[in-house]
Amino acid sequence: MEPESAVTTCFRHPKVESHVRCTRCDRYICPDCMREAAVGHQCVECVKEGARSVRQARTVVGGRVSATPVLTCVLIGLNVLAYLGELVRPGIVDRFAMLGARLVGPDGGYYVYVSGFPAGYHAQGVVAGEWERLLTGAFLHLRPTEGTFGIAHIVMNMVALWQLGRVVEAQLGRVRYLALYLLSALGGSVLELLAADPAQESVGASGAIFGLGAAFYVLARRLGGDLGQVNRFMAGLVVWMLISAGLTSWQGHLGGLLTGGAVALAYAYAPRDGRRALVQAGACVAVLALLVICAWGKAAALTSGAA
């Protein structure tokens, strides 16, 4: 009597008969566990292990390569949503626009801020502890009936954000890109707080976009791009900042440009070894600390009446 042949089963599904082995671990696998390989088939565990062992592509500054500008699309979406919110509830601008300091009187009117203001008046702005305005103002824009630009304000900014953002995001990776964008927006607001009229409301993503422009310039030089084209781009950006000085906040533009340039320099020229991420993160923290100190100092000066 011949012995009964042994039945081989999948190592992941013991009840399923299998006759194919994984070319990597040599274990039996069923059709559900098979994955095509260069030669034969591999099991799902070996495929996962192989994927972990493959070195992931990195950008020139060490970020993860991203072919899709996800964050740029998200930022544009947030700006558009905030704009729709303004159209529905105009009071959003008064509450969240960048504002250093002003007084609101008993009649609801706005007055120049002075320390020790009389009873019945209350302060608004960063001086009143509304620190969120330093960032929220960068997601608001002029409504259609306001200012010289009206609806062109958000349209121009979003077109610029798309054109610059998708390039810079691909060069930096998402985490570094988001840090640069937010720090540039904050840098623009802080310079407004320091140099502009404290009672002047300011809105717009221009500070962050000028920061992206500075990053584009720094990275192009780091990568050895067409410097003639890059220099013309930067000249146009500076000319636009000068032209817009009488129309919008040049302080916000300049603050974003300087902040974005500083962060981009740290990204591009950090040592290319195990310390790179640490140096880049340290630079971002240092820039953030400097901006916070400047904003706090100005707010304290306004409160004491020294400004």
PDB file of C-alpha atoms in Angstrom:
ATOM      1  CA  MET A   1       0.000   0.000   0.000  1.00  0.00           C
ATOM      2  CA  GLU A   2       1.469   3.374  -1.073  1.00  0.00           C
ATOM      3  CA  PRO A   3       1.732   6.102   1.620  1.00  0.00           C
ATOM      4  CA  GLU A   4      -0.664   9.029   1.260  1.00  0.00           C
ATOM      5  CA  SER A   5       1.111  12.129  -0.121  1.00  0.00           C
ATOM      6  CA  ALA A   6       1.551  15.034   2.313  1.00  0.00           C
ATOM      7  CA  VAL A   7      -0.704  18.053   1.648  1.00  0.00           C
ATOM      8  CA  THR A   8       1.053  21.426   1.743  1.00  0.00           C
ATOM      9  CA  THR A   9      -0.878  24.491   2.931  1.00  0.00           C
ATOM     10  CA  CYS A  10      -0.380  28.232   2.932  1.00  0.00           C
ATOM     11  CA  PHE A  11       1.586  29.421   5.970  1.00  0.00           C
ATOM     12  CA  ARG A  12      -0.898  32.263   6.484  1.00  0.00           C
ATOM     13  CA  HIS A  13      -4.016  30.223   5.707  1.00  0.00           C
ATOM     14  CA  PRO A  14      -3.426  26.669   7.026  1.00  0.00           C
ATOM     15  CA  LYS A  15      -6.724  25.391   5.614  1.00  0.00           C
ATOM     16  CA  VAL A  16      -5.875  26.361   2.036  1.00  0.00           C
ATOM     17  CA  GLU A  17      -3.896  23.843   0.003  1.00  0.00           C
ATOM     18  CA  SER A  18      -0.885  25.418  -1.679  1.00  0.00           C
ATOM     19  CA  HIS A  19       1.859  24.264  -4.032  1.00  0.00           C
ATOM     20  CA  VAL A  20       3.723  27.508  -4.710  1.00  0.00           C
ATOM     21  CA  ARG A  21       6.603  28.738  -2.581  1.00  0.00           C
ATOM     22  CA  CYS A  22       7.668  32.323  -1.900  1.00  0.00           C
ATOM     23  CA  THR A  23      10.910  32.915  -3.794  1.00  0.00           C
ATOM     24  CA  ARG A  24      12.282  34.907  -0.850  1.00  0.00           C
ATOM     25  CA  CYS A  25      11.354  32.954   2.297  1.00  0.00           C
ATOM     26  CA  ASP A  26      10.520  29.611   0.612  1.00  0.00           C
ATOM     27  CA  ARG A  27       7.223  29.210   2.466  1.00  0.00           C
ATOM     28  CA  TYR A  28       4.091  27.918   0.757  1.00  0.00           C
ATOM     29  CA  ILE A  29       1.615  30.633  -0.245  1.00  0.00           C
ATOM     30  CA  CYS A  30      -1.935  30.562  -1.581  1.00  0.00           C
ATOM     31  CA  PRO A  31      -3.203  32.752  -4.436  1.00  0.00           C
ATOM     32  CA  ASP A  32      -4.453  35.418  -1.989  1.00  0.00           C
ATOM     33  CA  CYS A  33      -0.971  35.765  -0.515  1.00  0.00           C
ATOM     34  CA  MET A  34       0.940  35.794  -3.820  1.00  0.00           C
ATOM     35  CA  ARG A  35       2.522  38.965  -5.130  1.00  0.00           C
ATOM     36  CA  GLU A  36       4.251  39.177  -8.491  1.00  0.00           C
ATOM     37  CA  ALA A  37       8.033  39.522  -8.215  1.00  0.00           C
ATOM     38  CA  ALA A  38      10.864  39.877 -10.726  1.00  0.00           C
ATOM     39  CA  VAL A  39      11.217  36.094 -10.546  1.00  0.00           C
ATOM     40  CA  GLY A  40       8.256  33.993  -9.384  1.00  0.00           C
ATOM     41  CA  HIS A  41       6.061  35.139  -6.519  1.00  0.00           C
ATOM     42  CA  GLN A  42       6.615  36.522  -3.035  1.00  0.00           C
ATOM     43  CA  CYS A  43       4.395  36.485   0.041  1.00  0.00           C
ATOM     44  CA  VAL A  44       2.885  39.700   1.387  1.00  0.00           C
ATOM     45  CA  GLU A  45       5.241  39.771   4.386  1.00  0.00           C
ATOM     46  CA  CYS A  46       8.352  39.586   2.215  1.00  0.00           C
ATOM     47  CA  VAL A  47       6.966  42.317  -0.036  1.00  0.00           C
ATOM     48  CA  LYS A  48       6.437  44.594   2.989  1.00  0.00           C
ATOM     49  CA  GLU A  49       9.898  43.812   4.308  1.00  0.00           C
ATOM     50  CA  GLY A  50      11.405  44.605   0.938  1.00  0.00           C
ATOM     51  CA  ALA A  51       9.579  47.928   0.784  1.00  0.00           C
ATOM     52  CA  ARG A  52      10.938  48.905   4.207  1.00  0.00           C
ATOM     53  CA  SER A  53      14.491  48.119   3.135  1.00  0.00           C
ATOM     54  CA  VAL A  54      14.302  50.322   0.011  1.00  0.00           C
ATOM     55  CA  ARG A  55      15.763  53.752   0.672  1.00  0.00           C
ATOM     56  CA  GLN A  56      13.147  56.437   0.106  1.00  0.00           C
ATOM     57  CA  ALA A  57      13.984  59.238  -2.310  1.00  0.00           C
ATOM     58  CA  ARG A  58      14.756  62.601  -0.683  1.00  0.00           C
ATOM     59  CA  THR A  59      14.765  66.177  -1.906  1.00  0.00           C
ATOM     60  CA  VAL A  60      17.931  68.253  -1.998  1.00  0.00           C
ATOM     61  CA  VAL A  61      17.160  69.554   1.519  1.00  0.00           C
ATOM     62  CA  GLY A  62      16.366  66.120   2.938  1.00  0.00           C
ATOM     63  CA  GLY A  63      12.568  66.126   2.737  1.00  0.00           C
ATOM     64  CA  ARG A  64      10.459  63.301   1.392  1.00  0.00           C
ATOM     65  CA  VAL A  65       9.790  63.552  -2.325  1.00  0.00           C
ATOM     66  CA  SER A  66       6.170  64.401  -3.085  1.00  0.00           C
ATOM     67  CA  ALA A  67       4.958  64.406  -6.679  1.00  0.00           C
ATOM     68  CA  THR A  68       1.544  65.882  -5.786  1.00  0.00           C
ATOM     69  CA  PRO A  69       1.316  69.412  -4.285  1.00  0.00           C
ATOM     70  CA  VAL A  70      -1.136  68.328  -1.592  1.00  0.00           C
ATOM     71  CA  LEU A  71      -0.279  71.057   0.921  1.00  0.00           C
ATOM     72  CA  THR A  72      -0.445  73.799  -1.683  1.00  0.00           C
ATOM     73  CA  CYS A  73      -3.942  72.654  -2.611  1.00  0.00           C
ATOM     74  CA  VAL A  74      -4.920  72.505   1.083  1.00  0.00           C
ATOM     75  CA  LEU A  75      -3.613  76.030   1.714  1.00  0.00           C
ATOM     76  CA  ILE A  76      -5.486  77.383  -1.296  1.00  0.00           C
ATOM     77  CA  GLY A  77      -8.610  75.606  -0.059  1.00  0.00           C
ATOM     78  CA  LEU A  78      -8.272  77.150   3.413  1.00  0.00           C
ATOM     79  CA  ASN A  79      -7.879  80.636   1.941  1.00  0.00           C
ATOM     80  CA  VAL A  80     -10.929  80.168  -0.272  1.00  0.00           C
ATOM     81  CA  LEU A  81     -13.013  78.810   2.623  1.00  0.00           C
ATOM     82  CA  ALA A  82     -11.984  81.751   4.803  1.00  0.00           C
ATOM     83  CA  TYR A  83     -12.960  84.119   1.985  1.00  0.00           C
ATOM     84  CA  LEU A  84     -16.390  82.523   1.656  1.00  0.00           C
ATOM     85  CA  GLY A  85     -16.747  82.886   5.417  1.00  0.00           C
ATOM     86  CA  GLU A  86     -15.980  86.617   5.087  1.00  0.00           C
ATOM     87  CA  LEU A  87     -18.726  87.007   2.490  1.00  0.00           C
ATOM     88  CA  VAL A  88     -21.257  85.326   4.758  1.00  0.00           C
ATOM     89  CA  ARG A  89     -20.097  86.980   7.997  1.00  0.00           C
ATOM     90  CA  PRO A  90     -18.106  90.195   7.384  1.00  0.00           C
ATOM     91  CA  GLY A  91     -17.374  90.434  11.111  1.00  0.00           C
ATOM     92  CA  ILE A  92     -14.768  87.681  10.684  1.00  0.00           C
ATOM     93  CA  VAL A  93     -12.376  90.255   9.238  1.00  0.00           C
ATOM     94  CA  ASP A  94     -12.732  92.615  12.199  1.00  0.00           C
ATOM     95  CA  ARG A  95     -12.099  89.764  14.616  1.00  0.00           C
ATOM     96  CA  PHE A  96      -9.252  87.910  12.899  1.00  0.00           C
ATOM     97  CA  ALA A  97      -7.415  90.411  10.660  1.00  0.00           C
ATOM     98  CA  MET A  98      -3.869  91.330  11.633  1.00  0.00           C
ATOM     99  CA  LEU A  99      -4.163  94.283  14.021  1.00  0.00           C
ATOM    100  CA  GLY A 100      -1.679  95.749  16.469  1.00  0.00           C
ATOM    101  CA  ALA A 101      -3.877  97.851  18.728  1.00  0.00           C
ATOM    102  CA  ARG A 102      -6.975 100.023  18.692  1.00  0.00           C
ATOM    103  CA  LEU A 103      -9.740 101.058  21.032  1.00  0.00           C
ATOM    104  CA  VAL A 104     -13.429 100.292  20.631  1.00  0.00           C
ATOM    105  CA  GLY A 105     -15.626 102.972  22.152  1.00  0.00           C
ATOM    106  CA  PRO A 106     -19.022 102.655  23.828  1.00  0.00           C
ATOM    107  CA  ASP A 107     -20.604 103.625  20.498  1.00  0.00           C
ATOM    108  CA  GLY A 108     -18.835 100.739  18.705  1.00  0.00           C
ATOM    109  CA  GLY A 109     -16.503 103.098  16.833  1.00  0.00           C
ATOM    110  CA  TYR A 110     -12.750 102.614  16.518  1.00  0.00           C
ATOM    111  CA  TYR A 111     -10.230 104.957  18.146  1.00  0.00           C
ATOM    112  CA  VAL A 112      -6.457 105.306  18.374  1.00  0.00           C
ATOM    113  CA  TYR A 113      -5.062 103.095  21.102  1.00  0.00           C
ATOM    114  CA  VAL A 114      -3.693 104.759  24.235  1.00  0.00           C
ATOM    115  CA  SER A 115      -2.627 103.090  27.438  1.00  0.00           C
ATOM    116  CA  GLY A 116      -4.842 103.727  30.421  1.00  0.00           C
ATOM    117  CA  PHE A 117      -7.908 104.248  28.221  1.00  0.00           C
ATOM    118  CA  PRO A 118     -11.104 105.586  29.846  1.00  0.00           C
ATOM    119  CA  ALA A 119     -13.946 103.455  31.180  1.00  0.00           C
ATOM    120  CA  GLY A 120     -16.324 102.127  28.578  1.00  0.00           C
ATOM    121  CA  TYR A 121     -13.548 101.576  26.042  1.00  0.00           C
ATOM    122  CA  HIS A 122     -11.825  98.281  25.393  1.00  0.00           C
ATOM    123  CA  ALA A 123      -8.735  97.323  23.403  1.00  0.00           C
ATOM    124  CA  GLN A 124      -8.556  95.077  20.360  1.00  0.00           C
ATOM    125  CA  GLY A 125      -5.607  93.490  18.604  1.00  0.00           C
ATOM    126  CA  VAL A 126      -2.367  91.837  19.609  1.00  0.00           C
ATOM    127  CA  VAL A 127      -1.997  94.286  22.490  1.00  0.00           C
ATOM    128  CA  ALA A 128      -5.232  92.858  23.948  1.00  0.00           C
ATOM    129  CA  GLY A 129      -3.863  89.312  23.876  1.00  0.00           C
ATOM    130  CA  GLU A 130      -5.336  88.375  20.490  1.00  0.00           C
ATOM    131  CA  TRP A 131      -2.087  86.741  19.356  1.00  0.00           C
ATOM    132  CA  GLU A 132      -3.876  84.489  16.882  1.00  0.00           C
ATOM    133  CA  ARG A 133      -4.255  87.510  14.590  1.00  0.00           C
ATOM    134  CA  LEU A 134      -0.569  87.146  13.687  1.00  0.00           C
ATOM    135  CA  LEU A 135      -1.510  84.043  11.675  1.00  0.00           C
ATOM    136  CA  THR A 136      -5.227  84.258  10.966  1.00  0.00           C
ATOM    137  CA  GLY A 137      -4.800  87.515   9.052  1.00  0.00           C
ATOM    138  CA  ALA A 138      -2.714  85.618   6.485  1.00  0.00           C
ATOM    139  CA  PHE A 139      -5.768  83.532   5.511  1.00  0.00           C
ATOM    140  CA  LEU A 140      -8.132  86.495   4.997  1.00  0.00           C
ATOM    141  CA  HIS A 141      -8.457  88.788   1.980  1.00  0.00           C
ATOM    142  CA  LEU A 142     -10.191  91.978   0.899  1.00  0.00           C
ATOM    143  CA  ARG A 143     -13.871  91.547   0.129  1.00  0.00           C
ATOM    144  CA  PRO A 144     -15.181  92.531  -3.359  1.00  0.00           C
ATOM    145  CA  THR A 145     -16.308  95.968  -2.176  1.00  0.00           C
ATOM    146  CA  GLU A 146     -13.134  96.809  -0.227  1.00  0.00           C
ATOM    147  CA  GLY A 147      -9.881  98.479  -1.154  1.00  0.00           C
ATOM    148  CA  THR A 148      -8.261  99.026  -4.528  1.00  0.00           C
ATOM    149  CA  PHE A 149      -8.088  95.356  -5.431  1.00  0.00           C
ATOM    150  CA  GLY A 150     -11.360  93.880  -4.192  1.00  0.00           C
ATOM    151  CA  ILE A 151     -11.768  90.293  -5.340  1.00  0.00           C
ATOM    152  CA  ALA A 152      -8.558  90.561  -7.407  1.00  0.00           C
ATOM    153  CA  HIS A 153      -6.695  90.426  -4.075  1.00  0.00           C
ATOM    154  CA  ILE A 154      -7.459  86.775  -3.393  1.00  0.00           C
ATOM    155  CA  VAL A 155      -7.365  85.785  -7.080  1.00  0.00           C
ATOM    156  CA  MET A 156      -3.856  87.158  -7.574  1.00  0.00           C
ATOM    157  CA  ASN A 157      -2.606  85.657  -4.318  1.00  0.00           C
ATOM    158  CA  MET A 158      -4.021  82.219  -5.035  1.00  0.00           C
ATOM    159  CA  VAL A 159      -2.578  82.162  -8.554  1.00  0.00           C
ATOM    160  CA  ALA A 160       0.827  83.132  -7.125  1.00  0.00           C
ATOM    161  CA  LEU A 161       0.479  80.520  -4.376  1.00  0.00           C
ATOM    162  CA  TRP A 162      -0.247  77.819  -6.941  1.00  0.00           C
ATOM    163  CA  GLN A 163       2.597  78.830  -9.254  1.00  0.00           C
ATOM    164  CA  LEU A 164       5.207  79.114  -6.495  1.00  0.00           C
ATOM    165  CA  GLY A 165       3.853  76.665  -3.950  1.00  0.00           C
ATOM    166  CA  ARG A 166       3.785  73.552  -6.118  1.00  0.00           C
ATOM    167  CA  VAL A 167       7.437  74.118  -7.113  1.00  0.00           C
ATOM    168  CA  VAL A 168       8.717  74.873  -3.611  1.00  0.00           C
ATOM    169  CA  GLU A 169       6.698  72.034  -2.045  1.00  0.00           C
ATOM    170  CA  ALA A 170       8.309  69.552  -4.437  1.00  0.00           C
ATOM    171  CA  GLN A 171      11.769  70.920  -3.601  1.00  0.00           C
ATOM    172  CA  LEU A 172      11.336  70.989   0.181  1.00  0.00           C
ATOM    173  CA  GLY A 173       8.952  68.178   1.044  1.00  0.00           C
ATOM    174  CA  ARG A 174       5.694  68.773   2.876  1.00  0.00           C
ATOM    175  CA  VAL A 175       6.886  69.238   6.468  1.00  0.00           C
ATOM    176  CA  ARG A 176       9.599  71.775   5.637  1.00  0.00           C
ATOM    177  CA  TYR A 177       7.316  73.531   3.177  1.00  0.00           C
ATOM    178  CA  LEU A 178       4.543  73.991   5.741  1.00  0.00           C
ATOM    179  CA  ALA A 179       7.002  75.285   8.353  1.00  0.00           C
ATOM    180  CA  LEU A 180       8.411  77.824   5.884  1.00  0.00           C
ATOM    181  CA  TYR A 181       4.949  78.978   4.792  1.00  0.00           C
ATOM    182  CA  LEU A 182       3.662  79.543   8.329  1.00  0.00           C
ATOM    183  CA  LEU A 183       6.867  81.200   9.525  1.00  0.00           C
ATOM    184  CA  SER A 184       6.815  83.531   6.504  1.00  0.00           C
ATOM    185  CA  ALA A 185       3.204  84.467   7.253  1.00  0.00           C
ATOM    186  CA  LEU A 186       4.146  85.108  10.879  1.00  0.00           C
ATOM    187  CA  GLY A 187       7.217  87.106   9.850  1.00  0.00           C
ATOM    188  CA  GLY A 188       5.087  89.374   7.684  1.00  0.00           C
ATOM    189  CA  SER A 189       2.637  90.019  10.526  1.00  0.00           C
ATOM    190  CA  VAL A 190       5.414  90.724  13.039  1.00  0.00           C
ATOM    191  CA  LEU A 191       7.049  93.337  10.795  1.00  0.00           C
ATOM    192  CA  GLU A 192       3.620  94.944  10.358  1.00  0.00           C
ATOM    193  CA  LEU A 193       3.288  95.046  14.132  1.00  0.00           C
ATOM    194  CA  LEU A 194       6.737  96.620  14.459  1.00  0.00           C
ATOM    195  CA  ALA A 195       6.676  99.137  11.594  1.00  0.00           C
ATOM    196  CA  ALA A 196       3.092  99.827  10.519  1.00  0.00           C
ATOM    197  CA  ASP A 197       0.351 101.880  12.146  1.00  0.00           C
ATOM    198  CA  PRO A 198      -0.873  99.706  15.061  1.00  0.00           C
ATOM    199  CA  ALA A 199      -4.504 100.596  14.296  1.00  0.00           C
ATOM    200  CA  GLN A 200      -4.223  99.501  10.658  1.00  0.00           C
ATOM    201  CA  GLU A 201      -5.959  96.232   9.815  1.00  0.00           C
ATOM    202  CA  SER A 202      -4.108  93.976   7.404  1.00  0.00           C
ATOM    203  CA  VAL A 203      -5.190  90.829   5.562  1.00  0.00           C
ATOM    204  CA  GLY A 204      -3.750  88.631   2.850  1.00  0.00           C
ATOM    205  CA  ALA A 205      -1.445  85.706   2.150  1.00  0.00           C
ATOM    206  CA  SER A 206       1.140  87.970   0.502  1.00  0.00           C
ATOM    207  CA  GLY A 207       3.683  87.661   3.328  1.00  0.00           C
ATOM    208  CA  ALA A 208       3.695  83.882   3.069  1.00  0.00           C
ATOM    209  CA  ILE A 209       3.839  84.055  -0.746  1.00  0.00           C
ATOM    210  CA  PHE A 210       6.815  86.426  -0.661  1.00  0.00           C
ATOM    211  CA  GLY A 211       8.462  83.913   1.680  1.00  0.00           C
ATOM    212  CA  LEU A 212       7.890  81.210  -0.939  1.00  0.00           C
ATOM    213  CA  GLY A 213       9.410  83.525  -3.536  1.00  0.00           C
ATOM    214  CA  ALA A 214      12.540  83.931  -1.417  1.00  0.00           C
ATOM    215  CA  ALA A 215      12.734  80.153  -0.969  1.00  0.00           C
ATOM    216  CA  PHE A 216      12.383  79.643  -4.726  1.00  0.00           C
ATOM    217  CA  TYR A 217      15.347  81.983  -5.284  1.00  0.00           C
ATOM    218  CA  VAL A 218      17.559  80.342  -2.638  1.00  0.00           C
ATOM    219  CA  LEU A 219      16.797  76.820  -3.829  1.00  0.00           C
ATOM    220  CA  ALA A 220      17.351  77.737  -7.475  1.00  0.00           C
ATOM    221  CA  ARG A 221      20.821  79.012  -6.627  1.00  0.00           C
ATOM    222  CA  ARG A 222      21.471  75.926  -4.511  1.00  0.00           C
ATOM    223  CA  LEU A 223      20.425  73.637  -7.373  1.00  0.00           C
ATOM    224  CA  GLY A 224      22.317  75.627 -10.015  1.00  0.00           C
ATOM    225  CA  GLY A 225      19.249  76.664 -11.993  1.00  0.00           C
ATOM    226  CA  ASP A 226      18.976  79.294 -14.725  1.00  0.00           C
ATOM    227  CA  LEU A 227      20.095  82.266 -12.621  1.00  0.00           C
ATOM    228  CA  GLY A 228      19.170  84.792 -15.300  1.00  0.00           C
ATOM    229  CA  GLN A 229      15.545  83.726 -15.155  1.00  0.00           C
ATOM    230  CA  VAL A 230      15.632  83.461 -11.354  1.00  0.00           C
ATOM    231  CA  ASN A 231      17.150  86.932 -10.983  1.00  0.00           C
ATOM    232  CA  ARG A 232      14.474  88.397 -13.253  1.00  0.00           C
ATOM    233  CA  PHE A 233      11.828  86.699 -11.146  1.00  0.00           C
ATOM    234  CA  MET A 234      13.227  88.181  -7.930  1.00  0.00           C
ATOM    235  CA  ALA A 235      13.541  91.627  -9.523  1.00  0.00           C
ATOM    236  CA  GLY A 236       9.872  91.432 -10.486  1.00  0.00           C
ATOM    237  CA  LEU A 237       8.964  90.390  -6.949  1.00  0.00           C
ATOM    238  CA  VAL A 238      10.834  93.354  -5.456  1.00  0.00           C
ATOM    239  CA  VAL A 239       9.300  95.760  -7.988  1.00  0.00           C
ATOM    240  CA  TRP A 240       5.843  94.472  -7.092  1.00  0.00           C
ATOM    241  CA  MET A 241       6.601  95.004  -3.408  1.00  0.00           C
ATOM    242  CA  LEU A 242       7.587  98.623  -4.119  1.00  0.00           C
ATOM    243  CA  ILE A 243       4.558  99.267  -6.347  1.00  0.00           C
ATOM    244  CA  SER A 244       2.188  97.787  -3.777  1.00  0.00           C
ATOM    245  CA  ALA A 245       3.672  99.881  -0.964  1.00  0.00           C
ATOM    246  CA  GLY A 246       0.977 102.491  -1.442  1.00  0.00           C
ATOM    247  CA  LEU A 247      -1.815  99.961  -1.926  1.00  0.00           C
ATOM    248  CA  THR A 248      -1.239  97.210   0.623  1.00  0.00           C
ATOM    249  CA  SER A 249       1.117  96.413   3.477  1.00  0.00           C
ATOM    250  CA  TRP A 250       4.719  96.538   2.262  1.00  0.00           C
ATOM    251  CA  GLN A 251       5.762  95.588   5.796  1.00  0.00           C
ATOM    252  CA  GLY A 252       3.994  92.244   5.464  1.00  0.00           C
ATOM    253  CA  HIS A 253       5.618  91.601   2.091  1.00  0.00           C
ATOM    254  CA  LEU A 254       9.113  92.463   3.325  1.00  0.00           C
ATOM    255  CA  GLY A 255       8.706  90.524   6.565  1.00  0.00           C
ATOM    256  CA  GLY A 256       7.616  87.410   4.687  1.00  0.00           C
ATOM    257  CA  LEU A 257      10.454  87.784   2.177  1.00  0.00           C
ATOM    258  CA  LEU A 258      13.133  88.091   4.869  1.00  0.00           C
ATOM    259  CA  THR A 259      11.732  85.275   6.998  1.00  0.00           C
ATOM    260  CA  GLY A 260      11.271  82.895   4.080  1.00  0.00           C
ATOM    261  CA  GLY A 261      14.783  83.667   2.845  1.00  0.00           C
ATOM    262  CA  ALA A 262      16.326  82.969   6.257  1.00  0.00           C
ATOM    263  CA  VAL A 263      14.515  79.641   6.664  1.00  0.00           C
ATOM    264  CA  ALA A 264      15.309  78.597   3.084  1.00  0.00           C
ATOM    265  CA  LEU A 265      19.017  79.334   3.608  1.00  0.00           C
ATOM    266  CA  ALA A 266      18.998  77.082   6.669  1.00  0.00           C
ATOM    267  CA  TYR A 267      17.262  74.353   4.676  1.00  0.00           C
ATOM    268  CA  ALA A 268      19.530  74.584   1.642  1.00  0.00           C
ATOM    269  CA  TYR A 269      22.919  74.885   3.331  1.00  0.00           C
ATOM    270  CA  ALA A 270      22.543  72.695   6.421  1.00  0.00           C
ATOM    271  CA  PRO A 271      25.244  69.982   6.602  1.00  0.00           C
ATOM    272  CA  ARG A 272      24.300  66.942   4.527  1.00  0.00           C
ATOM    273  CA  ASP A 273      24.738  64.346   7.247  1.00  0.00           C
ATOM    274  CA  GLY A 274      22.813  63.014  10.226  1.00  0.00           C
ATOM    275  CA  ARG A 275      22.688  66.510  11.721  1.00  0.00           C
ATOM    276  CA  ARG A 276      20.843  68.097   8.802  1.00  0.00           C
ATOM    277  CA  ALA A 277      17.294  67.669  10.108  1.00  0.00           C
ATOM    278  CA  LEU A 278      18.371  68.848  13.563  1.00  0.00           C
ATOM    279  CA  VAL A 279      20.065  71.973  12.189  1.00  0.00           C
ATOM    280  CA  GLN A 280      17.040  72.793  10.025  1.00  0.00           C
ATOM    281  CA  ALA A 281      14.604  72.301  12.896  1.00  0.00           C
ATOM    282  CA  GLY A 282      16.839  74.380  15.167  1.00  0.00           C
ATOM    283  CA  ALA A 283      16.877  77.212  12.633  1.00  0.00           C
ATOM    284  CA  CYS A 284      13.068  77.196  12.423  1.00  0.00           C
ATOM    285  CA  VAL A 285      12.791  77.276  16.214  1.00  0.00           C
ATOM    286  CA  ALA A 286      15.311  80.146  16.387  1.00  0.00           C
ATOM    287  CA  VAL A 287      13.378  82.167  13.781  1.00  0.00           C
ATOM    288  CA  LEU A 288      10.119  81.488  15.631  1.00  0.00           C
ATOM    289  CA  ALA A 289      11.671  82.547  18.946  1.00  0.00           C
ATOM    290  CA  LEU A 290      12.986  85.790  17.419  1.00  0.00           C
ATOM    291  CA  LEU A 291       9.578  86.636  15.958  1.00  0.00           C
ATOM    292  CA  VAL A 292       7.804  85.899  19.243  1.00  0.00           C
ATOM    293  CA  ILE A 293      10.267  88.058  21.202  1.00  0.00           C
ATOM    294  CA  CYS A 294       9.855  90.959  18.763  1.00  0.00           C
ATOM    295  CA  ALA A 295       6.058  90.705  18.859  1.00  0.00           C
ATOM    296  CA  TRP A 296       5.976  90.448  22.650  1.00  0.00           C
ATOM    297  CA  GLY A 297       8.334  93.418  23.016  1.00  0.00           C
ATOM    298  CA  LYS A 298       6.210  95.608  20.735  1.00  0.00           C
ATOM    299  CA  ALA A 299       2.995  94.593  22.510  1.00  0.00           C
ATOM    300  CA  ALA A 300       4.571  95.412  25.857  1.00  0.00           C
ATOM    301  CA  ALA A 301       5.725  98.808  24.563  1.00  0.00           C
ATOM    302  CA  LEU A 302       2.221  99.611  23.325  1.00  0.00           C
ATOM    303  CA  THR A 303       0.720  98.575  26.640  1.00  0.00           C
ATOM    304  CA  SER A 304       3.097 100.809  28.602  1.00  0.00           C
ATOM    305  CA  GLY A 305       2.584 103.695  26.207  1.00  0.00           C
ATOM    306  CA  ALA A 306       6.259 103.732  25.202  1.00  0.00           C
ATOM    307  CA  ALA A 307       5.632 102.976  21.526  1.00  0.00           C
TER     308      ALA A 307
END
